């Protein structure tokens, strides 16, 4: 195999591949990226046995062929090469080496036979549809903060993507929760997604998928089966196993009868919470919200460190309320608001609180209070 490829193109392709590779591997081949060259394209494939990413890039292929080489090392080398360099990759099967040449630099890297590289079994997908990148980006970006990190409740370690019934008919919905807070984001249902099985997309996959969604004009081809999910652009295909478990019935925890309504500028609110939370010794410390007519007092009282309070002008017309929250959860939820004011709907100091943007019900957040 012998190919010539632009440094920037190679860096992008290898970068995507090496981020899937697990740093600590018991199986040596899993640390490698499979490079396959034919025609005028070269593909880079990497896997951790749960996720597989294939990145195609244009290249001048002098001799077709394939080999596998350490993904992290190749990425580091290419990253350190000068901008605009033309990189030549030559694989010598006899010596088991891959030579990387650019300008005056030459590297010779150990390879492993391509036959040992595990290729993910292809499966039949029950639903295939395409969705614009900005829509998928919003669905996953706004929900991923609530993904649980508790390994024991493994079925919460991802985003539950499924078809649901919203206010105006069927929607594509993403939900994530860790038991303390919950995010529920809706988008218009794309054509072809009607029969899609609900799947839990793992946290790592959500992180890798994010890299495919930066281009606003891109259409992402999505394929879903009971066991796998695949996201593809013309250049990159990301295939992942889904979490084998049942996502809990989240509709039961979303309050519908919360009547006390607080409207506040989300950015101002987030900054104020951040300021008063500074004195709390641990990040888990509660911030107390005292609501009175058209004013909100945020306060933190940490006996060992000090106390802080800040007053905000807000729109609130219901009876007095004191309620405590984890500062980190409040900050994360407030930072999801893009456009307008955040609307909080309270019931009592012991019940879950609902947050949304203005009157927009396509993004709804729930947060559990803390005792203060």
CSV table of N, CA and C in Angstrom, one decimal, residues 197-330:
chain,number,residue,atom,x,y,z
A,197,UNK,N,-37.7,1.6,16.8
A,197,UNK,CA,-37.7,1.1,18.1
A,197,UNK,C,-37.0,2.1,19.0
A,198,UNK,N,-37.5,2.2,20.3
A,198,UNK,CA,-36.8,3.1,21.2
A,198,UNK,C,-35.5,2.5,21.6
A,199,UNK,N,-34.4,3.3,21.6
A,199,UNK,CA,-33.0,2.8,21.9
A,199,UNK,C,-32.3,3.7,22.9
A,200,UNK,N,-31.5,3.2,23.7
A,200,UNK,CA,-30.7,4.0,24.7
A,200,UNK,C,-29.3,4.1,24.1
A,201,UNK,N,-29.0,5.3,23.6
A,201,UNK,CA,-27.7,5.6,23.0
A,201,UNK,C,-26.6,5.8,24.1
A,202,UNK,N,-25.6,5.0,24.1
A,202,UNK,CA,-24.6,5.2,25.2
A,202,UNK,C,-23.9,6.5,25.3
A,203,UNK,N,-23.4,6.9,26.5
A,203,UNK,CA,-22.8,8.2,26.7
A,203,UNK,C,-21.6,8.4,25.7
A,204,UNK,N,-20.8,7.4,25.6
A,204,UNK,CA,-19.6,7.6,24.7
A,204,UNK,C,-20.0,7.8,23.2
A,205,UNK,N,-21.1,7.1,22.8
A,205,UNK,CA,-21.6,7.3,21.4
A,205,UNK,C,-22.1,8.7,21.2
A,206,UNK,N,-22.8,9.2,22.2
A,206,UNK,CA,-23.3,10.6,22.1
A,206,UNK,C,-22.1,11.6,22.0
A,207,UNK,N,-21.1,11.4,22.7
A,207,UNK,CA,-19.9,12.2,22.6
A,207,UNK,C,-19.2,12.1,21.2
A,208,UNK,N,-19.1,10.9,20.6
A,208,UNK,CA,-18.5,10.8,19.3
A,208,UNK,C,-19.5,11.3,18.2
A,209,UNK,N,-20.8,11.1,18.4
A,209,UNK,CA,-21.7,11.6,17.4
A,209,UNK,C,-21.7,13.1,17.3
A,210,UNK,N,-21.4,13.8,18.4
A,210,UNK,CA,-21.3,15.3,18.4
A,210,UNK,C,-20.4,15.8,17.4
A,211,UNK,N,-19.3,15.0,17.1
A,211,UNK,CA,-18.3,15.5,16.1
A,211,UNK,C,-18.8,15.5,14.7
A,212,UNK,N,-19.9,14.7,14.5
A,212,UNK,CA,-20.5,14.6,13.1
A,212,UNK,C,-21.4,15.8,12.8
A,213,UNK,N,-21.8,16.5,13.9
A,213,UNK,CA,-22.9,17.4,13.8
A,213,UNK,C,-22.6,18.9,13.7
A,214,UNK,N,-21.3,19.2,13.4
A,214,UNK,CA,-20.9,20.6,13.4
A,214,UNK,C,-21.4,21.4,12.2
A,215,UNK,N,-21.6,20.7,11.1
A,215,UNK,CA,-21.9,21.4,9.8
A,215,UNK,C,-23.4,21.5,9.7
A,216,UNK,N,-23.9,22.8,9.7
A,216,UNK,CA,-25.3,23.0,9.8
A,216,UNK,C,-26.1,22.5,8.5
A,217,UNK,N,-25.4,22.4,7.4
A,217,UNK,CA,-26.1,22.0,6.2
A,217,UNK,C,-26.1,20.5,6.0
A,218,UNK,N,-25.5,19.8,6.9
A,218,UNK,CA,-25.4,18.3,6.7
A,218,UNK,C,-26.6,17.6,7.0
A,219,UNK,N,-27.0,16.6,6.2
A,219,UNK,CA,-28.1,15.7,6.5
A,219,UNK,C,-27.4,14.4,7.0
A,220,UNK,N,-27.9,14.0,8.2
A,220,UNK,CA,-27.4,12.8,8.8
A,220,UNK,C,-28.3,11.6,8.5
A,221,UNK,N,-27.8,10.5,8.0
A,221,UNK,CA,-28.6,9.3,7.7
A,221,UNK,C,-28.6,8.5,9.0
A,222,UNK,N,-29.7,8.3,9.6
A,222,UNK,CA,-29.8,7.5,10.9
A,222,UNK,C,-30.5,6.2,10.6
A,223,UNK,N,-29.9,5.1,11.1
A,223,UNK,CA,-30.5,3.8,11.0
A,223,UNK,C,-30.6,3.2,12.4
A,224,UNK,N,-31.7,2.6,12.7
A,224,UNK,CA,-31.9,2.1,14.1
A,224,UNK,C,-32.5,0.7,14.1
A,225,UNK,N,-31.9,-0.2,14.9
A,225,UNK,CA,-32.5,-1.5,15.1
A,225,UNK,C,-32.6,-1.7,16.6
A,226,UNK,N,-33.0,-2.9,17.0
A,226,UNK,CA,-33.2,-3.2,18.5
A,226,UNK,C,-31.8,-3.2,19.2
A,227,UNK,N,-30.8,-3.5,18.5
A,227,UNK,CA,-29.5,-3.7,19.1
A,227,UNK,C,-28.4,-2.7,18.7
A,228,UNK,N,-28.6,-2.0,17.6
A,228,UNK,CA,-27.6,-1.1,17.1
A,228,UNK,C,-28.2,0.2,16.6
A,229,UNK,N,-27.4,1.3,16.5
A,229,UNK,CA,-27.8,2.5,15.9
A,229,UNK,C,-26.6,3.0,15.1
A,230,UNK,N,-27.0,3.6,13.9
A,230,UNK,CA,-25.9,4.1,13.0
A,230,UNK,C,-26.2,5.5,12.5
A,231,UNK,N,-25.2,6.3,12.6
A,231,UNK,CA,-25.3,7.7,12.1
A,231,UNK,C,-24.3,7.9,11.0
A,232,UNK,N,-24.7,8.4,9.9
A,232,UNK,CA,-23.7,8.5,8.8
A,232,UNK,C,-23.8,9.8,8.0
A,233,UNK,N,-22.6,10.4,7.7
A,233,UNK,CA,-22.5,11.5,6.8
A,233,UNK,C,-21.8,10.9,5.5
A,234,UNK,N,-21.7,11.6,4.4
A,234,UNK,CA,-21.0,11.1,3.3
A,234,UNK,C,-19.6,10.6,3.6
A,235,UNK,N,-18.9,11.2,4.6
A,235,UNK,CA,-17.5,10.9,4.9
A,235,UNK,C,-17.4,9.9,6.1
A,236,UNK,N,-18.3,10.0,7.1
A,236,UNK,CA,-18.1,9.3,8.3
A,236,UNK,C,-19.3,8.4,8.6
A,237,UNK,N,-19.0,7.2,9.0
A,237,UNK,CA,-20.1,6.3,9.5
A,237,UNK,C,-19.8,5.9,11.0
A,238,UNK,N,-20.7,6.2,11.8
A,238,UNK,CA,-20.6,5.8,13.3
A,238,UNK,C,-21.6,4.8,13.6
A,239,UNK,N,-21.2,3.6,14.0
A,239,UNK,CA,-22.1,2.5,14.3
A,239,UNK,C,-21.9,2.2,15.8
A,240,UNK,N,-23.0,2.0,16.5
A,240,UNK,CA,-22.8,1.7,18.0
A,240,UNK,C,-23.8,0.7,18.4
A,241,UNK,N,-23.4,-0.2,19.4
A,241,UNK,CA,-24.4,-1.0,20.1
A,241,UNK,C,-25.2,-0.1,21.0
A,242,UNK,N,-26.4,-0.5,21.3
A,242,UNK,CA,-27.2,0.3,22.2
A,242,UNK,C,-27.2,-0.4,23.5
A,243,UNK,N,-27.6,0.4,24.6
A,243,UNK,CA,-27.6,-0.2,25.9
A,243,UNK,C,-28.8,-1.2,26.0
A,244,UNK,N,-28.4,-2.4,26.5
A,244,UNK,CA,-29.5,-3.4,26.6
A,244,UNK,C,-30.2,-3.3,27.9
A,245,UNK,N,-31.3,-2.6,27.9
A,245,UNK,CA,-32.0,-2.4,29.2
A,245,UNK,C,-33.3,-1.7,28.9
A,246,UNK,N,-34.1,-1.5,29.9
A,246,UNK,CA,-35.4,-0.8,29.7
A,246,UNK,C,-35.3,0.5,30.4
A,247,UNK,N,-35.6,1.6,29.6
A,247,UNK,CA,-35.5,2.9,30.2
A,247,UNK,C,-36.8,3.1,31.0
A,248,UNK,N,-36.7,3.7,32.2
A,248,UNK,CA,-37.9,3.8,33.1
A,248,UNK,C,-38.9,4.7,32.5
A,249,UNK,N,-40.1,4.6,33.0
A,249,UNK,CA,-41.2,5.4,32.5
A,249,UNK,C,-41.0,6.8,33.1
A,250,UNK,N,-40.4,7.7,32.2
A,250,UNK,CA,-40.0,9.0,32.7
A,250,UNK,C,-41.3,9.9,32.8
A,251,UNK,N,-42.4,9.6,32.2
A,251,UNK,CA,-43.5,10.5,32.2
A,251,UNK,C,-44.1,10.7,33.6
A,252,UNK,N,-43.9,9.7,34.4
A,252,UNK,CA,-44.4,9.7,35.8
A,252,UNK,C,-43.8,10.8,36.6
A,253,UNK,N,-42.5,11.2,36.3
A,253,UNK,CA,-41.8,12.2,37.2
A,253,UNK,C,-41.9,13.6,36.6
A,254,UNK,N,-42.5,13.8,35.4
A,254,UNK,CA,-42.6,15.1,34.9
A,254,UNK,C,-43.9,15.7,35.5
A,255,UNK,N,-43.8,16.7,36.3
A,255,UNK,CA,-45.0,17.3,37.0
A,255,UNK,C,-45.9,18.0,36.0
A,256,UNK,N,-47.2,17.9,36.1
A,256,UNK,CA,-48.1,18.6,35.2
A,256,UNK,C,-48.9,19.6,35.9
A,257,UNK,N,-49.0,19.6,37.2
A,257,UNK,CA,-49.9,20.5,37.9
A,257,UNK,C,-49.2,21.6,38.7
A,258,UNK,N,-47.8,21.8,38.4
A,258,UNK,CA,-47.1,22.8,39.1
A,258,UNK,C,-47.7,24.2,38.7
A,259,UNK,N,-48.2,25.0,39.7
A,259,UNK,CA,-48.9,26.2,39.4
A,259,UNK,C,-48.1,27.5,39.7
A,260,UNK,N,-47.1,27.4,40.6
A,260,UNK,CA,-46.3,28.6,40.9
A,260,UNK,C,-45.3,28.9,39.8
A,261,UNK,N,-45.4,30.1,39.2
A,261,UNK,CA,-44.6,30.3,38.0
A,261,UNK,C,-43.6,31.5,38.3
A,262,UNK,N,-42.4,31.1,38.0
A,262,UNK,CA,-41.3,32.1,38.1
A,262,UNK,C,-40.7,32.3,36.8
A,263,UNK,N,-40.6,33.6,36.3
A,263,UNK,CA,-39.9,33.8,35.1
A,263,UNK,C,-38.7,34.7,35.3
A,264,UNK,N,-37.5,34.3,34.8
A,264,UNK,CA,-36.3,35.0,35.1
A,264,UNK,C,-35.4,34.9,33.9
A,265,UNK,N,-34.5,36.0,33.8
A,265,UNK,CA,-33.5,36.0,32.7
A,265,UNK,C,-32.5,34.9,33.0
A,266,UNK,N,-32.4,33.9,32.1
A,266,UNK,CA,-31.6,32.7,32.4
A,266,UNK,C,-30.2,33.0,32.6
A,267,UNK,N,-29.6,33.9,31.8
A,267,UNK,CA,-28.2,34.2,31.9
A,267,UNK,C,-27.9,34.9,33.3
A,268,UNK,N,-28.7,35.8,33.6
A,268,UNK,CA,-28.5,36.5,34.9
A,268,UNK,C,-28.7,35.5,36.1
A,269,UNK,N,-29.7,34.7,36.0
A,269,UNK,CA,-29.9,33.7,37.0
A,269,UNK,C,-28.7,32.7,37.2
A,270,UNK,N,-28.2,32.3,36.0
A,270,UNK,CA,-27.0,31.3,36.1
A,270,UNK,C,-25.8,32.0,36.8
A,271,UNK,N,-25.6,33.3,36.4
A,271,UNK,CA,-24.4,34.0,36.9
A,271,UNK,C,-24.6,34.2,38.5
A,272,UNK,N,-25.8,34.5,38.9
A,272,UNK,CA,-26.1,34.8,40.3
A,272,UNK,C,-25.9,33.5,41.1
A,273,UNK,N,-26.4,32.4,40.5
A,273,UNK,CA,-26.3,31.1,41.2
A,273,UNK,C,-24.8,30.8,41.4
A,274,UNK,N,-24.1,31.0,40.3
A,274,UNK,CA,-22.6,30.7,40.3
A,274,UNK,C,-21.9,31.5,41.3
A,275,UNK,N,-22.3,32.8,41.5
A,275,UNK,CA,-21.7,33.7,42.4
A,275,UNK,C,-21.9,33.2,43.9
A,276,UNK,N,-23.2,33.0,44.2
A,276,UNK,CA,-23.5,32.6,45.6
A,276,UNK,C,-22.9,31.2,45.9
A,277,UNK,N,-22.8,30.4,44.9
A,277,UNK,CA,-22.3,29.0,45.2
A,277,UNK,C,-20.8,29.0,45.5
A,278,UNK,N,-20.2,30.1,45.2
A,278,UNK,CA,-18.7,30.2,45.4
A,278,UNK,C,-18.4,29.8,46.9
A,279,UNK,N,-19.2,30.3,47.8
A,279,UNK,CA,-18.8,30.1,49.2
A,279,UNK,C,-19.1,28.7,49.7
A,280,UNK,N,-19.9,27.9,49.0
A,280,UNK,CA,-20.2,26.6,49.4
A,280,UNK,C,-19.0,25.7,49.3
A,281,UNK,N,-18.6,25.0,50.4
A,281,UNK,CA,-17.3,24.3,50.4
A,281,UNK,C,-17.3,23.2,49.3
A,282,UNK,N,-18.4,22.4,49.3
A,282,UNK,CA,-18.4,21.3,48.2
A,282,UNK,C,-19.4,21.8,47.2
A,283,UNK,N,-19.2,21.3,45.9
A,283,UNK,CA,-20.1,21.7,44.9
A,283,UNK,C,-21.5,21.2,45.1
A,284,UNK,N,-21.7,20.2,45.9
A,284,UNK,CA,-23.0,19.6,46.1
A,284,UNK,C,-23.9,20.5,47.0
A,285,UNK,N,-23.3,21.5,47.5
A,285,UNK,CA,-24.1,22.4,48.5
A,285,UNK,C,-25.3,22.9,47.9
A,286,UNK,N,-26.3,23.1,48.7
A,286,UNK,CA,-27.6,23.6,48.3
A,286,UNK,C,-27.6,25.1,48.2
A,287,UNK,N,-28.3,25.6,47.2
A,287,UNK,CA,-28.6,27.0,47.1
A,287,UNK,C,-30.1,27.2,47.4
A,288,UNK,N,-30.3,28.1,48.3
A,288,UNK,CA,-31.7,28.3,48.7
A,288,UNK,C,-32.4,29.4,47.9
A,289,UNK,N,-33.5,29.2,47.3
A,289,UNK,CA,-34.3,30.2,46.6
A,289,UNK,C,-35.5,30.6,47.5
A,290,UNK,N,-35.5,31.9,47.8
A,290,UNK,CA,-36.7,32.5,48.5
A,290,UNK,C,-37.5,33.4,47.6
A,291,UNK,N,-38.7,33.0,47.3
A,291,UNK,CA,-39.5,33.7,46.3
A,291,UNK,C,-40.6,34.5,47.0
A,292,UNK,N,-40.6,35.8,46.6
A,292,UNK,CA,-41.6,36.6,47.1
A,292,UNK,C,-42.2,37.4,45.8
A,293,UNK,N,-43.1,38.3,46.0
A,293,UNK,CA,-43.7,38.9,44.9
A,293,UNK,C,-42.6,39.7,44.1
A,294,UNK,N,-42.4,39.2,42.8
A,294,UNK,CA,-41.4,39.8,41.9
A,294,UNK,C,-40.0,40.0,42.4
A,295,UNK,N,-39.6,39.1,43.4
A,295,UNK,CA,-38.2,39.1,43.7
A,295,UNK,C,-37.8,37.7,44.2
A,296,UNK,N,-36.5,37.5,43.9
A,296,UNK,CA,-36.0,36.2,44.2
A,296,UNK,C,-34.7,36.4,45.0
A,297,UNK,N,-34.5,35.8,46.2
A,297,UNK,CA,-33.3,35.9,46.9
A,297,UNK,C,-32.6,34.5,46.9
A,298,UNK,N,-31.4,34.5,46.3
A,298,UNK,CA,-30.6,33.3,46.3
A,298,UNK,C,-29.6,33.4,47.5
A,299,UNK,N,-29.6,32.3,48.3
A,299,UNK,CA,-28.6,32.3,49.4
A,299,UNK,C,-27.9,31.0,49.6
A,300,UNK,N,-26.7,31.1,50.1
A,300,UNK,CA,-26.0,29.9,50.5
A,300,UNK,C,-25.4,30.1,51.9
A,301,UNK,N,-25.6,29.1,52.7
A,301,UNK,CA,-25.0,29.3,54.1
A,301,UNK,C,-24.1,28.1,54.4
A,302,UNK,N,-22.8,28.3,54.3
A,302,UNK,CA,-21.9,27.2,54.6
A,302,UNK,C,-21.2,27.6,55.9
A,303,UNK,N,-21.6,26.9,57.0
A,303,UNK,CA,-21.1,27.3,58.4
A,303,UNK,C,-19.6,27.4,58.4
A,304,UNK,N,-18.8,26.5,57.7
A,304,UNK,CA,-17.4,26.5,57.8
A,304,UNK,C,-16.7,27.6,56.9
A,305,UNK,N,-17.5,28.0,55.9
A,305,UNK,CA,-16.8,28.9,54.9
A,305,UNK,C,-17.4,30.3,54.9
A,306,UNK,N,-18.7,30.5,55.2
A,306,UNK,CA,-19.3,31.8,55.1
A,306,UNK,C,-20.7,31.7,54.5
A,307,UNK,N,-21.2,32.8,54.2
A,307,UNK,CA,-22.6,32.9,53.6
A,307,UNK,C,-22.6,33.9,52.5
A,308,UNK,N,-23.6,33.7,51.6
A,308,UNK,CA,-23.7,34.7,50.5
A,308,UNK,C,-25.2,34.8,50.1
A,309,UNK,N,-25.6,36.0,49.7
A,309,UNK,CA,-26.9,36.1,49.1
A,309,UNK,C,-27.0,37.1,48.0
A,310,UNK,N,-27.9,36.9,47.1
A,310,UNK,CA,-28.1,37.9,46.0
A,310,UNK,C,-29.5,38.0,45.7
A,311,UNK,N,-30.0,39.2,45.4
A,311,UNK,CA,-31.4,39.4,45.0
A,311,UNK,C,-31.5,39.7,43.5
A,312,UNK,N,-32.5,39.1,42.9
A,312,UNK,CA,-32.8,39.3,41.5
A,312,UNK,C,-34.2,39.7,41.3
A,313,UNK,N,-34.4,40.6,40.4
A,313,UNK,CA,-35.8,41.0,40.0
A,313,UNK,C,-36.3,40.0,39.0
A,314,UNK,N,-37.5,39.5,39.4
A,314,UNK,CA,-38.1,38.4,38.6
A,314,UNK,C,-39.6,38.6,38.4
A,315,UNK,N,-40.2,37.8,37.6
A,315,UNK,CA,-41.7,37.8,37.5
A,315,UNK,C,-42.2,36.7,38.3
A,316,UNK,N,-42.8,37.0,39.4
A,316,UNK,CA,-43.4,35.9,40.3
A,316,UNK,C,-44.6,36.5,41.0
A,317,UNK,N,-45.8,35.9,40.9
A,317,UNK,CA,-46.9,36.5,41.5
A,317,UNK,C,-47.7,35.6,42.5
A,318,UNK,N,-47.0,34.5,42.9
A,318,UNK,CA,-47.7,33.5,43.7
A,318,UNK,C,-47.3,33.7,45.2
A,319,UNK,N,-47.8,32.8,46.0
A,319,UNK,CA,-47.4,33.0,47.5
A,319,UNK,C,-45.9,32.6,47.7
A,320,UNK,N,-45.5,33.1,48.9
A,320,UNK,CA,-44.1,32.9,49.3
A,320,UNK,C,-43.7,31.4,49.2
A,321,UNK,N,-42.4,31.2,48.8
A,321,UNK,CA,-41.9,29.8,48.7
A,321,UNK,C,-40.4,29.8,49.0
A,322,UNK,N,-40.0,28.8,49.8
A,322,UNK,CA,-38.5,28.6,50.0
A,322,UNK,C,-38.2,27.2,49.5
A,323,UNK,N,-37.2,27.1,48.7
A,323,UNK,CA,-36.9,25.8,48.1
A,323,UNK,C,-35.4,25.7,47.9
A,324,UNK,N,-34.8,24.5,48.1
A,324,UNK,CA,-33.3,24.4,47.9
A,324,UNK,C,-33.0,23.5,46.7
A,325,UNK,N,-31.9,23.8,46.0
A,325,UNK,CA,-31.5,23.0,44.9
A,325,UNK,C,-29.9,22.8,45.0
A,326,UNK,N,-29.5,21.7,44.4
A,326,UNK,CA,-28.0,21.6,44.1
A,326,UNK,C,-27.6,22.6,43.1
A,327,UNK,N,-26.6,23.4,43.5
A,327,UNK,CA,-26.1,24.5,42.7
A,327,UNK,C,-25.7,24.1,41.3
A,328,UNK,N,-25.0,22.9,41.2
A,328,UNK,CA,-24.5,22.4,39.9
A,328,UNK,C,-25.7,22.1,39.0
A,329,UNK,N,-26.7,21.5,39.6
A,329,UNK,CA,-27.9,21.1,38.7
A,329,UNK,C,-28.6,22.3,38.2
A,330,UNK,N,-28.7,23.4,39.0
A,330,UNK,CA,-29.4,24.6,38.6
A,330,UNK,C,-28.6,25.3,37.5
